[in-house]
Amino acid sequence: MGAAPGQAGAGPLQKDSKVAVAKTQAVGAAQRQVTMKGLYFQKSSTNEEITFVFQERENLPVVEDNYVKLQVKACALSQINTKLLAEMKMEKDFFPVGREIAGIVLDVGSKVSFFQPDDEVVGILPLDSEDPGLCEVVRVHEHYLVHKPEKVTWTEAAGTIRDGVRAYTALHYLSHLSPGKSVLIMDGASALGMIAIQLAHHRGAKVISTAGSLEDKQCLERLRPSLARVIDVSNGKAHVAESCLEETGGLGVDIVLDAGVRLYSKDDEPAVKLQLLPHKHDIITLLGVGGHWVTTEENLQLDPPDSHCLFLKGATVAFLNDEVWNLSNVQQGKYLSTYLKRCDGEVIKRSF
């Protein structure tokens, strides 16, 4: 007795339907089990050696609240400040590597107001981030991101964002740079120095810089607009204070952005530091009335005569802490947004 035509026709369809459901379930399970590799570093028990390792990471959960899910297109490698991590009680067995990232927004949380999927963004992951920038996908709070200017490539955005924020913080927030001011930027051929020079020129300032080698000197002399003076300190014979006073007609410079200073006498300093860095007294001498000294020297020591000289000049000293914007909830995203939006990518573009 044969089967009814309807039943005979339904058999293959039911079988195909079951196969399709099974495949869908298998794909869903595979997606849930997707893992990605992220780069982390691990300190040895003696804190003398750092080991870099790849670790498997499960697929990120659905984003919530103010968080953004980001596909990383470029990530910059910067020095890991283990000393600061220890001071902030943020030490871990494995710490994520790569914090300056640029990429495309994949998904946003319900409370995200600045971004939407497919937006191109750039930012810096916080110190306590559990996700490494060197990974395919990361999850980050929206306050650590800003929109990437169209004229800036992925690599340029990730490669310049950190030093760009440092330079802008030093010149805009800490020293109030304005047109016509004279600025001394130490080690101008460095990443920070190069961006600081361009930002200073962008604001109409007169820029003086130092070079630690012949190659650095040639690099700085090729810049356009040209620098007012390039001081070659590679042989240890140049007098930075005298050169700056000569260039400014004895008035001194309005703003100094150092790359470190010597604090002690020649007998107590390493040979390399003696050759390339000015003494703190030189900085105080070349600083003009009402000047601003922005220093990266975290252990700066000023004796009473030094303070008195700064008092007579009405000068100020400010410390450039790389993480200051990151450690304050009030400042989250403020420096990032201002730096990128005001420059509109033009200054960053010329850094490469």
Tab-separated table of C-alpha atoms in Angstrom:
chain	number	residue	atom	x	y	z
A	1	MET	CA	0.000	0.000	0.000
A	2	GLY	CA	1.695	3.212	-1.164
A	3	ALA	CA	2.035	6.382	0.762
A	4	ALA	CA	-0.151	9.363	0.002
A	5	PRO	CA	1.363	11.868	-2.401
A	6	GLY	CA	1.363	14.608	0.244
A	7	GLN	CA	3.211	12.497	2.749
A	8	ALA	CA	5.725	11.292	0.197
A	9	GLY	CA	6.479	14.887	-0.825
A	10	ALA	CA	6.831	16.099	2.767
A	11	GLY	CA	9.501	13.566	3.688
A	12	PRO	CA	12.472	15.217	1.884
A	13	LEU	CA	11.316	18.690	2.929
A	14	GLN	CA	11.156	17.706	6.583
A	15	LYS	CA	14.595	16.139	6.314
A	16	ASP	CA	16.056	19.254	4.685
A	17	SER	CA	14.408	21.428	7.335
A	18	LYS	CA	15.944	19.392	10.139
A	19	VAL	CA	19.366	19.591	8.489
A	20	ALA	CA	19.034	23.394	8.136
A	21	VAL	CA	18.044	23.738	11.811
A	22	ALA	CA	20.970	21.543	12.847
A	23	LYS	CA	23.386	23.637	10.781
A	24	THR	CA	21.999	26.859	12.273
A	25	GLN	CA	22.428	25.492	15.785
A	26	ALA	CA	25.974	24.373	14.970
A	27	VAL	CA	26.861	27.809	13.586
A	28	GLY	CA	25.370	29.486	16.659
A	29	ALA	CA	27.342	27.218	18.963
A	30	ALA	CA	30.514	27.885	16.972
A	31	GLN	CA	29.946	31.627	17.232
A	32	ARG	CA	29.481	31.370	20.976
A	33	GLN	CA	32.733	29.417	21.217
A	34	VAL	CA	34.755	31.763	19.010
A	35	THR	CA	38.013	32.759	20.660
A	36	MET	CA	40.491	35.456	19.779
A	37	LYS	CA	44.143	35.850	20.644
A	38	GLY	CA	45.287	38.889	22.574
A	39	LEU	CA	48.815	39.952	23.517
A	40	TYR	CA	49.698	40.295	27.218
A	41	PHE	CA	52.898	40.786	29.176
A	42	GLN	CA	53.934	39.026	32.364
A	43	LYS	CA	56.560	40.198	34.817
A	44	SER	CA	58.934	37.718	36.383
A	45	SER	CA	58.969	37.188	40.147
A	46	THR	CA	62.129	39.306	40.382
A	47	ASN	CA	60.534	42.110	38.285
A	48	GLU	CA	63.644	42.127	36.106
A	49	GLU	CA	62.282	40.402	33.021
A	50	ILE	CA	59.080	40.872	31.042
A	51	THR	CA	57.623	38.084	28.931
A	52	PHE	CA	55.060	38.642	26.186
A	53	VAL	CA	52.457	35.919	25.642
A	54	PHE	CA	49.376	35.394	23.498
A	55	GLN	CA	46.264	34.320	25.367
A	56	GLU	CA	42.998	32.983	24.055
A	57	ARG	CA	40.030	35.249	24.769
A	58	GLU	CA	36.398	34.280	24.496
A	59	ASN	CA	34.145	36.223	22.191
A	60	LEU	CA	33.139	39.513	23.838
A	61	PRO	CA	29.678	39.676	25.434
A	62	VAL	CA	26.940	41.942	24.154
A	63	VAL	CA	27.838	45.548	24.914
A	64	GLU	CA	25.865	47.295	27.653
A	65	ASP	CA	25.264	50.838	28.881
A	66	ASN	CA	28.035	53.212	27.738
A	67	TYR	CA	30.340	50.616	26.187
A	68	VAL	CA	31.315	50.253	22.546
A	69	LYS	CA	32.369	47.108	20.705
A	70	LEU	CA	35.201	47.984	18.355
A	71	GLN	CA	36.934	46.169	15.505
A	72	VAL	CA	40.604	47.147	15.763
A	73	LYS	CA	42.194	48.321	12.513
A	74	ALA	CA	45.488	49.623	13.958
A	75	CYS	CA	47.192	49.538	17.345
A	76	ALA	CA	50.319	51.385	18.492
A	77	LEU	CA	52.878	49.931	20.875
A	78	SER	CA	54.012	52.305	23.601
A	79	GLN	CA	56.163	51.824	26.662
A	80	ILE	CA	54.445	50.057	29.557
A	81	ASN	CA	54.886	52.092	32.736
A	82	THR	CA	55.196	49.296	35.296
A	83	LYS	CA	56.194	51.784	37.992
A	84	LEU	CA	52.952	53.729	37.602
A	85	LEU	CA	50.940	50.507	37.593
A	86	ALA	CA	52.509	49.567	40.909
A	87	GLU	CA	51.810	53.002	42.389
A	88	MET	CA	48.171	52.856	41.248
A	89	LYS	CA	47.755	49.321	42.668
A	90	MET	CA	46.907	48.012	39.192
A	91	GLU	CA	49.419	45.194	38.950
A	92	LYS	CA	48.146	41.928	37.469
A	93	ASP	CA	49.581	38.548	36.570
A	94	PHE	CA	48.965	39.335	32.914
A	95	PHE	CA	48.632	42.903	31.680
A	96	PRO	CA	47.144	43.728	28.238
A	97	VAL	CA	49.484	45.177	25.621
A	98	GLY	CA	48.618	48.005	23.238
A	99	ARG	CA	46.420	50.905	24.331
A	100	GLU	CA	46.342	53.339	21.401
A	101	ILE	CA	43.800	51.967	18.951
A	102	ALA	CA	41.852	52.952	15.859
A	103	GLY	CA	38.978	51.003	14.380
A	104	ILE	CA	35.337	50.639	13.358
A	105	VAL	CA	32.400	50.531	15.773
A	106	LEU	CA	30.597	47.180	15.555
A	107	ASP	CA	27.985	47.625	18.268
A	108	VAL	CA	27.021	50.131	20.956
A	109	GLY	CA	25.352	49.934	24.340
A	110	SER	CA	21.913	51.310	25.100
A	111	LYS	CA	23.299	54.467	26.766
A	112	VAL	CA	25.945	55.338	24.169
A	113	SER	CA	25.232	58.808	22.768
A	114	PHE	CA	28.332	59.727	20.732
A	115	PHE	CA	28.745	56.755	18.389
A	116	GLN	CA	26.834	54.337	16.222
A	117	PRO	CA	27.806	51.205	14.267
A	118	ASP	CA	30.232	51.745	11.347
A	119	ASP	CA	31.696	54.935	12.869
A	120	GLU	CA	35.470	55.267	12.491
A	121	VAL	CA	37.047	56.086	15.854
A	122	VAL	CA	40.382	56.409	17.636
A	123	GLY	CA	41.244	56.421	21.320
A	124	ILE	CA	43.361	55.216	24.216
A	125	LEU	CA	42.359	52.273	26.376
A	126	PRO	CA	42.381	53.021	30.133
A	127	LEU	CA	45.060	51.688	32.457
A	128	ASP	CA	42.649	49.193	34.000
A	129	SER	CA	41.389	47.852	30.666
A	130	GLU	CA	41.094	44.063	30.547
A	131	ASP	CA	41.222	44.020	26.745
A	132	PRO	CA	44.532	44.373	24.890
A	133	GLY	CA	44.619	46.702	21.915
A	134	LEU	CA	46.465	43.975	20.025
A	135	CYS	CA	43.307	41.956	19.451
A	136	GLU	CA	40.686	41.758	16.727
A	137	VAL	CA	37.818	43.146	18.804
A	138	VAL	CA	37.814	45.162	22.041
A	139	ARG	CA	35.161	46.515	24.394
A	140	VAL	CA	35.733	50.087	25.625
A	141	HIS	CA	33.804	52.899	27.318
A	142	GLU	CA	32.716	55.604	24.880
A	143	HIS	CA	34.487	58.343	26.855
A	144	TYR	CA	37.851	56.934	25.768
A	145	LEU	CA	37.056	57.322	22.062
A	146	VAL	CA	36.584	60.119	19.548
A	147	HIS	CA	35.695	60.165	15.873
A	148	LYS	CA	38.674	59.709	13.558
A	149	PRO	CA	39.175	62.564	11.074
A	150	GLU	CA	38.654	61.439	7.479
A	151	LYS	CA	42.059	62.703	6.344
A	152	VAL	CA	43.920	60.530	8.856
A	153	THR	CA	44.693	56.870	8.130
A	154	TRP	CA	44.261	54.078	10.680
A	155	THR	CA	48.006	53.831	11.272
A	156	GLU	CA	48.472	57.569	11.612
A	157	ALA	CA	45.596	57.858	14.068
A	158	ALA	CA	46.806	55.079	16.372
A	159	GLY	CA	50.451	56.093	16.027
A	160	THR	CA	50.042	59.763	16.931
A	161	ILE	CA	47.126	59.922	19.351
A	162	ARG	CA	49.180	59.463	22.531
A	163	ASP	CA	51.967	61.924	21.758
A	164	GLY	CA	49.419	64.262	20.211
A	165	VAL	CA	47.425	64.403	23.436
A	166	ARG	CA	50.652	64.898	25.422
A	167	ALA	CA	51.800	67.755	23.220
A	168	TYR	CA	48.404	69.442	23.187
A	169	THR	CA	48.099	69.094	26.961
A	170	ALA	CA	51.529	70.665	27.456
A	171	LEU	CA	51.041	73.601	25.089
A	172	HIS	CA	47.344	74.351	25.441
A	173	TYR	CA	46.292	73.390	28.967
A	174	LEU	CA	49.543	73.744	30.918
A	175	SER	CA	51.250	76.700	29.227
A	176	HIS	CA	48.400	78.514	27.405
A	177	LEU	CA	50.193	78.863	24.081
A	178	SER	CA	49.135	81.843	21.972
A	179	PRO	CA	50.342	83.516	18.754
A	180	GLY	CA	53.673	85.343	19.001
A	181	LYS	CA	54.968	83.353	21.963
A	182	SER	CA	58.487	81.888	21.888
A	183	VAL	CA	58.727	78.163	22.662
A	184	LEU	CA	61.707	75.936	23.397
A	185	ILE	CA	60.967	72.276	22.635
A	186	MET	CA	63.705	69.922	23.762
A	187	ASP	CA	64.536	66.889	21.599
A	188	GLY	CA	62.426	68.161	18.733
A	189	ALA	CA	63.034	65.131	16.499
A	190	SER	CA	61.295	62.776	18.948
A	191	ALA	CA	57.652	61.792	18.432
A	192	LEU	CA	56.472	64.192	21.143
A	193	GLY	CA	58.799	66.944	19.980
A	194	MET	CA	57.789	66.705	16.328
A	195	ILE	CA	54.073	67.011	17.074
A	196	ALA	CA	54.693	69.780	19.631
A	197	ILE	CA	56.663	71.770	17.042
A	198	GLN	CA	53.849	71.505	14.522
A	199	LEU	CA	51.203	72.437	17.074
A	200	ALA	CA	53.271	75.464	18.134
A	201	HIS	CA	53.646	76.581	14.508
A	202	HIS	CA	49.938	75.961	14.001
A	203	ARG	CA	49.278	78.504	16.776
A	204	GLY	CA	51.700	81.058	15.324
A	205	ALA	CA	54.516	80.647	17.865
A	206	LYS	CA	58.248	81.113	17.369
A	207	VAL	CA	59.899	77.733	17.928
A	208	ILE	CA	63.420	76.838	19.083
A	209	SER	CA	64.468	73.212	19.434
A	210	THR	CA	67.410	70.996	20.355
A	211	ALA	CA	68.857	68.073	18.380
A	212	GLY	CA	70.722	65.136	19.900
A	213	SER	CA	72.427	63.973	16.695
A	214	LEU	CA	73.360	65.145	13.216
A	215	GLU	CA	70.417	63.215	11.742
A	216	ASP	CA	68.015	64.896	14.174
A	217	LYS	CA	69.473	68.305	13.318
A	218	GLN	CA	69.027	67.736	9.583
A	219	CYS	CA	65.485	66.497	10.140
A	220	LEU	CA	64.534	69.601	12.112
A	221	GLU	CA	66.157	71.940	9.601
A	222	ARG	CA	64.019	70.451	6.829
A	223	LEU	CA	60.753	71.283	8.593
A	224	ARG	CA	58.457	73.891	7.072
A	225	PRO	CA	57.643	76.372	8.484
A	226	SER	CA	61.283	76.514	9.548
A	227	LEU	CA	62.423	76.730	13.158
A	228	ALA	CA	63.859	79.943	14.541
A	229	ARG	CA	66.930	78.000	15.694
A	230	VAL	CA	68.099	74.395	16.028
A	231	ILE	CA	70.597	73.876	18.858
A	232	ASP	CA	72.900	70.886	18.338
A	233	VAL	CA	73.626	69.359	21.751
A	234	SER	CA	75.129	66.115	20.458
A	235	ASN	CA	78.726	67.104	21.227
A	236	GLY	CA	77.922	68.479	24.667
A	237	LYS	CA	79.461	71.877	23.852
A	238	ALA	CA	76.355	73.872	22.999
A	239	HIS	CA	74.971	76.174	25.689
A	240	VAL	CA	71.199	75.999	25.477
A	241	ALA	CA	70.565	78.947	27.806
A	242	GLU	CA	72.939	81.254	25.945
A	243	SER	CA	71.514	80.284	22.548
A	244	CYS	CA	67.924	80.920	23.685
A	245	LEU	CA	68.772	84.271	25.262
A	246	GLU	CA	70.609	85.283	22.107
A	247	GLU	CA	67.671	84.289	19.922
A	248	THR	CA	65.175	86.209	22.070
A	249	GLY	CA	67.297	89.323	22.532
A	250	GLY	CA	67.991	88.530	26.180
A	251	LEU	CA	64.299	88.317	27.121
A	252	GLY	CA	64.138	84.536	27.444
A	253	VAL	CA	61.539	82.135	26.062
A	254	ASP	CA	57.889	82.136	27.079
A	255	ILE	CA	57.392	78.352	27.175
A	256	VAL	CA	59.767	75.442	27.748
A	257	LEU	CA	58.791	71.830	27.088
A	258	ASP	CA	61.665	69.671	28.296
A	259	ALA	CA	62.548	66.039	27.678
A	260	GLY	CA	64.081	65.626	31.123
A	261	VAL	CA	66.685	67.696	32.974
A	262	ARG	CA	69.843	67.193	34.979
A	263	LEU	CA	69.324	67.736	38.682
A	264	TYR	CA	72.799	67.296	40.105
A	265	SER	CA	76.423	68.177	39.458
A	266	LYS	CA	78.432	66.610	36.656
A	267	ASP	CA	80.038	64.094	38.963
A	268	ASP	CA	76.668	62.618	39.961
A	269	GLU	CA	75.037	62.294	36.533
A	270	PRO	CA	75.428	59.553	33.864
A	271	ALA	CA	77.551	60.496	30.857
A	272	VAL	CA	74.653	60.244	28.373
A	273	LYS	CA	72.422	62.466	30.486
A	274	LEU	CA	75.229	65.000	30.835
A	275	GLN	CA	75.600	65.251	27.090
A	276	LEU	CA	71.993	65.594	25.968
A	277	LEU	CA	70.032	67.187	28.807
A	278	PRO	CA	70.318	70.716	30.167
A	279	HIS	CA	70.712	71.395	33.870
A	280	LYS	CA	67.655	72.685	35.717
A	281	HIS	CA	69.517	75.964	36.326
A	282	ASP	CA	69.837	76.452	32.552
A	283	ILE	CA	66.072	76.103	32.135
A	284	ILE	CA	65.404	78.636	34.889
A	285	THR	CA	67.949	81.021	33.345
A	286	LEU	CA	66.506	80.941	29.825
A	287	LEU	CA	62.890	81.234	31.008
A	288	GLY	CA	61.399	84.682	30.418
A	289	VAL	CA	59.247	86.789	32.744
A	290	GLY	CA	55.853	85.171	33.213
A	291	GLY	CA	57.139	82.049	31.454
A	292	HIS	CA	55.864	78.486	31.734
A	293	TRP	CA	58.134	75.498	32.262
A	294	VAL	CA	56.435	72.190	31.402
A	295	THR	CA	58.575	69.315	32.613
A	296	THR	CA	58.517	65.561	32.114
A	297	GLU	CA	60.936	65.101	35.042
A	298	GLU	CA	58.771	63.450	37.686
A	299	ASN	CA	61.452	63.752	40.378
A	300	LEU	CA	62.244	67.423	39.799
A	301	GLN	CA	63.878	69.019	42.841
A	302	LEU	CA	63.992	72.787	43.214
A	303	ASP	CA	66.178	74.374	45.878
A	304	PRO	CA	65.123	77.618	47.639
A	305	PRO	CA	67.320	79.775	45.325
A	306	ASP	CA	65.664	78.122	42.306
A	307	SER	CA	62.201	78.838	43.660
A	308	HIS	CA	63.167	82.417	44.468
A	309	CYS	CA	64.385	82.991	40.906
A	310	LEU	CA	61.128	81.602	39.508
A	311	PHE	CA	59.234	83.836	41.952
A	312	LEU	CA	61.071	86.935	40.736
A	313	LYS	CA	60.193	86.048	37.138
A	314	GLY	CA	56.589	85.247	37.986
A	315	ALA	CA	57.158	81.938	36.201
A	316	THR	CA	55.324	78.659	36.675
A	317	VAL	CA	56.320	74.989	36.650
A	318	ALA	CA	53.867	72.337	35.433
A	319	PHE	CA	54.316	68.569	35.333
A	320	LEU	CA	53.346	66.671	32.183
A	321	ASN	CA	51.886	63.375	33.376
A	322	ASP	CA	50.994	61.164	30.410
A	323	GLU	CA	48.039	59.598	32.196
A	324	VAL	CA	46.541	62.654	33.897
A	325	TRP	CA	43.501	62.846	31.600
A	326	ASN	CA	43.003	59.099	31.923
A	327	LEU	CA	43.067	59.027	35.728
A	328	SER	CA	40.366	61.663	36.199
A	329	ASN	CA	36.738	60.873	35.416
A	330	VAL	CA	36.075	64.570	34.883
A	331	GLN	CA	38.657	64.787	32.085
A	332	GLN	CA	37.792	61.562	30.254
A	333	GLY	CA	37.758	62.190	26.526
A	334	LYS	CA	38.182	65.968	26.927
A	335	TYR	CA	41.800	66.137	25.762
A	336	LEU	CA	41.248	63.552	23.034
A	337	SER	CA	38.298	65.388	21.562
A	338	THR	CA	39.868	68.850	21.713
A	339	TYR	CA	43.137	67.740	20.142
A	340	LEU	CA	41.574	65.959	17.192
A	341	LYS	CA	38.663	68.283	16.506
A	342	ARG	CA	40.591	71.563	16.630
A	343	CYS	CA	43.411	70.291	14.455
A	344	ASP	CA	40.982	68.466	12.124
A	345	GLY	CA	43.697	66.003	11.299
A	346	GLU	CA	45.970	68.474	9.547
A	347	VAL	CA	48.701	68.515	12.189
A	348	ILE	CA	48.632	64.736	12.623
A	349	LYS	CA	48.876	64.231	8.888
A	350	ARG	CA	52.126	66.174	8.676
A	351	SER	CA	53.726	64.017	11.354
A	352	PHE	CA	54.354	61.231	8.827
